[in-house]
XYZ file of C-alpha atoms in Angstrom:
288
model
C 3.828 -14.432 171.877
C 5.880 -13.759 168.644
C 6.315 -10.284 167.195
C 8.219 -8.832 164.192
C 10.934 -6.369 165.132
C 8.941 -3.218 163.891
C 6.034 -3.939 166.052
C 8.191 -5.105 168.877
C 10.414 -2.052 169.362
C 7.781 0.341 168.519
C 6.248 -0.646 172.004
C 9.957 0.060 173.625
C 10.212 3.206 171.898
C 6.697 4.459 173.052
C 7.671 3.535 176.819
C 11.326 4.449 176.505
C 13.142 1.199 177.439
C 15.618 -1.046 175.488
C 15.679 -4.638 174.713
C 18.350 -7.268 174.715
C 19.006 -9.573 171.700
C 20.668 -12.640 173.162
C 22.342 -14.873 170.709
C 21.706 -18.530 171.244
C 23.590 -21.522 169.762
C 21.701 -24.371 171.168
C 18.951 -25.564 173.714
C 20.508 -24.504 176.933
C 21.477 -21.010 175.627
C 17.626 -20.813 174.377
C 16.296 -21.981 177.656
C 18.489 -19.331 179.702
C 16.979 -16.545 177.618
C 13.423 -17.562 177.529
C 13.096 -18.701 181.101
C 14.869 -15.717 182.610
C 12.504 -13.342 180.365
C 9.512 -15.258 181.509
C 10.788 -14.935 185.182
C 11.567 -11.338 184.918
C 8.333 -10.573 182.756
C 10.664 -9.027 180.361
C 10.513 -8.859 176.523
C 13.461 -10.274 174.630
C 14.854 -11.088 171.389
C 16.304 -14.445 170.384
C 18.983 -13.915 168.017
C 20.581 -16.445 166.137
C 23.978 -15.800 163.941
C 24.439 -17.580 160.478
C 26.618 -20.136 161.973
C 24.156 -20.995 164.871
C 21.507 -21.379 162.018
C 24.031 -23.988 160.320
C 24.707 -25.719 163.526
C 20.943 -25.996 164.830
C 19.262 -26.659 161.290
C 16.056 -25.509 160.060
C 13.911 -28.296 162.065
C 15.227 -27.185 165.482
C 13.507 -23.776 164.828
C 10.200 -25.425 164.616
C 10.529 -26.094 168.311
C 11.941 -22.559 168.982
C 9.171 -20.983 167.035
C 6.525 -23.013 168.861
C 8.045 -22.305 172.240
C 8.054 -18.537 171.739
C 4.675 -18.267 170.256
C 3.310 -20.333 173.134
C 4.823 -18.011 175.835
C 2.998 -14.852 177.511
C 6.217 -13.029 177.016
C 6.617 -11.044 173.910
C 9.672 -12.233 171.841
C 11.161 -11.697 168.326
C 13.157 -14.729 166.569
C 15.942 -12.608 164.711
C 18.679 -13.506 162.312
C 21.823 -11.948 163.311
C 24.221 -10.736 160.759
C 23.046 -12.216 157.553
C 25.416 -11.596 154.796
C 23.449 -12.427 151.895
C 20.044 -12.549 150.603
C 20.150 -16.416 150.681
C 20.999 -16.353 154.510
C 18.126 -14.086 155.055
C 15.564 -16.408 153.033
C 16.950 -19.362 154.890
C 15.934 -17.777 158.156
C 12.514 -16.850 156.831
C 11.521 -20.136 155.812
C 12.631 -21.449 159.282
C 10.089 -19.208 160.748
C 12.223 -16.131 161.817
C 10.127 -12.964 162.270
C 13.061 -10.655 161.884
C 16.330 -10.765 159.780
C 19.418 -8.508 159.726
C 21.321 -7.952 156.226
C 24.640 -6.606 157.083
C 26.194 -5.177 154.052
C 28.374 -2.724 156.362
C 31.662 -3.965 154.769
C 30.327 -3.537 151.355
C 30.569 -0.202 149.339
C 27.801 2.170 150.551
C 25.858 1.832 147.365
C 25.893 -2.016 147.168
C 24.819 -1.987 150.957
C 21.913 -0.018 150.013
C 20.928 -2.181 147.010
C 21.395 -5.396 148.803
C 19.484 -4.138 151.609
C 16.594 -2.951 149.582
C 16.366 -6.452 147.962
C 15.899 -8.047 151.233
C 13.507 -5.549 152.463
C 11.233 -6.033 149.454
C 10.917 -9.714 150.155
C 10.684 -9.672 153.660
C 8.164 -7.090 153.892
C 5.833 -9.377 151.650
C 5.840 -11.926 154.585
C 5.355 -9.353 157.554
C 9.105 -10.023 158.482
C 11.272 -7.111 159.710
C 14.563 -6.025 158.347
C 17.608 -4.405 160.100
C 20.347 -2.914 158.168
C 23.780 -1.652 159.228
C 25.575 1.610 158.288
C 29.208 2.002 159.548
C 31.259 -0.780 161.125
C 31.459 -2.699 164.266
C 35.088 -3.493 165.690
C 36.167 -7.187 166.580
C 37.697 -8.596 169.458
C 38.385 -12.300 170.734
C 35.810 -14.898 170.514
C 33.234 -13.184 168.200
C 30.820 -15.352 165.971
C 29.596 -12.218 164.089
C 32.863 -10.944 162.626
C 33.686 -7.145 162.589
C 36.726 -4.768 161.393
C 40.018 -3.899 162.888
C 39.396 -0.207 162.359
C 35.780 1.111 163.383
C 34.137 3.329 160.636
C 31.643 5.423 162.592
C 28.135 6.119 161.213
C 27.308 9.693 160.041
C 24.106 11.237 160.520
C 23.404 12.052 156.743
C 24.020 8.206 155.977
C 21.213 7.393 158.486
C 18.707 9.501 156.804
C 19.679 8.347 153.044
C 20.035 4.637 154.134
C 16.699 4.329 155.748
C 14.814 6.377 153.232
C 16.289 4.448 150.269
C 15.957 0.805 151.851
C 12.922 0.815 153.895
C 14.655 -0.782 156.843
C 12.744 -1.243 160.102
C 15.726 -0.819 162.390
C 19.356 0.101 161.982
C 22.486 -0.773 163.517
C 24.998 2.017 164.082
C 28.555 2.104 164.823
C 29.520 4.320 167.695
C 32.620 2.514 169.071
C 31.616 -1.001 170.232
C 32.972 -4.314 169.087
C 31.983 -7.900 168.716
C 33.446 -10.454 171.275
C 35.209 -9.887 174.575
C 37.621 -6.790 175.105
C 41.065 -7.792 176.315
C 42.061 -7.236 179.999
C 42.828 -3.540 180.408
C 41.176 -2.331 177.359
C 38.528 0.390 178.099
C 35.987 1.059 175.211
C 34.737 4.520 174.917
C 31.338 4.980 173.188
C 30.849 7.995 171.103
C 27.601 9.117 172.982
C 27.245 12.597 171.301
C 27.283 11.015 168.062
C 24.651 8.635 169.013
C 22.561 11.560 169.935
C 23.080 12.936 166.407
C 22.192 9.785 165.004
C 18.934 9.521 167.013
C 17.867 12.821 166.172
C 17.780 12.243 162.511
C 16.716 8.535 162.637
C 12.980 7.653 161.622
C 13.560 4.152 162.819
C 14.651 2.519 166.165
C 18.696 2.377 166.613
C 20.566 -0.811 167.274
C 23.869 -1.436 169.063
C 26.069 -4.344 168.379
C 28.753 -5.592 170.355
C 26.891 -4.931 173.777
C 28.898 -7.317 175.972
C 31.751 -6.275 178.038
C 30.905 -2.344 177.926
C 30.923 -0.197 181.145
C 27.345 -0.280 182.562
C 26.979 3.460 182.862
C 27.888 3.895 179.196
C 25.206 1.357 178.219
C 22.625 2.988 180.381
C 23.327 6.344 178.566
C 23.167 4.537 175.351
C 19.675 3.258 176.085
C 18.799 6.745 177.531
C 19.928 8.553 174.380
C 17.812 6.105 171.970
C 19.245 2.758 171.372
C 16.327 0.393 171.453
C 18.060 -3.067 170.732
C 21.256 -4.133 172.336
C 23.142 -7.331 171.085
C 24.544 -9.407 173.907
C 26.330 -12.877 173.242
C 29.812 -13.069 174.789
C 29.091 -11.951 178.227
C 26.527 -14.789 178.934
C 28.150 -17.188 176.920
C 31.542 -17.083 178.617
C 29.990 -17.536 181.934
C 27.902 -20.545 180.815
C 31.189 -22.233 179.080
C 33.485 -21.223 181.858
C 31.192 -22.782 184.514
C 30.683 -25.818 182.514
C 34.404 -26.273 182.144
C 34.790 -25.788 185.893
C 32.508 -28.351 186.836
C 33.940 -30.940 184.368
C 37.591 -30.126 185.463
C 36.524 -30.517 189.088
C 34.387 -33.708 189.041
C 35.509 -35.431 185.730
C 31.795 -35.773 184.915
C 30.644 -35.513 181.265
C 27.064 -36.046 181.283
C 25.816 -32.701 179.474
C 22.164 -33.172 180.651
C 23.098 -33.049 184.219
C 26.056 -30.340 183.722
C 24.301 -27.945 181.401
C 21.396 -27.079 184.017
C 24.043 -26.204 186.654
C 25.935 -23.856 184.227
C 22.386 -22.360 183.218
C 22.145 -20.624 186.460
C 25.211 -18.243 186.373
C 24.450 -17.494 182.702
C 20.888 -16.564 183.580
C 22.098 -14.181 186.217
C 23.956 -12.377 183.532
C 21.059 -12.138 181.473
C 18.840 -10.761 184.345
C 21.349 -8.113 184.814
C 21.463 -7.058 181.312
C 17.483 -6.974 181.309
C 17.960 -4.729 184.491
C 20.467 -2.533 182.740
C 18.318 -1.964 179.701
C 15.174 -1.198 181.611
C 12.911 -4.160 180.254
C 12.268 -5.978 183.410
C 8.508 -5.913 184.001
C 7.896 -4.337 180.752
C 6.124 -7.276 179.045
C 2.933 -5.626 180.479
C 3.396 -2.618 178.247
C 2.416 -5.183 175.420
C -0.998 -5.970 176.700
C -2.013 -2.266 176.880
């Protein structure tokens, strides 16, 4: 089943669980997410960054939409970190049910203006829109970008931004970074700030840079009101390293045979995230 993000996260909000948004780059990544979601009876978000949209091309997403729409599990097909109105329109034309317009590195007023334009068009087509206030950090191996020095989201920005733009969800900055943290680095989320942001937000809150964070902090972030958590590096790294290990040990290069072997460990990471977020078994909440 395909949902837009607004309707999808309304159920998560009502039943107090969070949902993983797993970035996919090609068919094996996509199968990992969809098949594990079906196995665990867990709602899930298939997220696609702009460079992944470029790689797969619009025609590929005809298959993606058909696969998701035909599943018994609730899914959202979401554009991650669209930078321009054109990025968002490309995704909408490809059948996405949700888009993110990330104007977080722009001036605040320009971010408001750009986001509002996307909302006005997307809502005409029943497509949800995610905005971002504050900036996410950046570490190694990130597709989505970010900044060296994090700008934390302020509560007054949340209320103003949501009211003026009409966004359906809002990504906030509480200390996470895109990519994988270097060895020995321990991130610390500003969970008290998250409580303040949740208290004033009229829309579900989103956490980017969900990979490589301590489990207990992620549990608390879910408990304190984060409803969508973006995951890419954690499971993609496991998939890629398993592929490399097999190829180096065997010398084999037949991808159709190697990819399924790497999908198993990657799916285990996805299952662990679903369990951490509390979404396993929650597909049944959408049938009530």
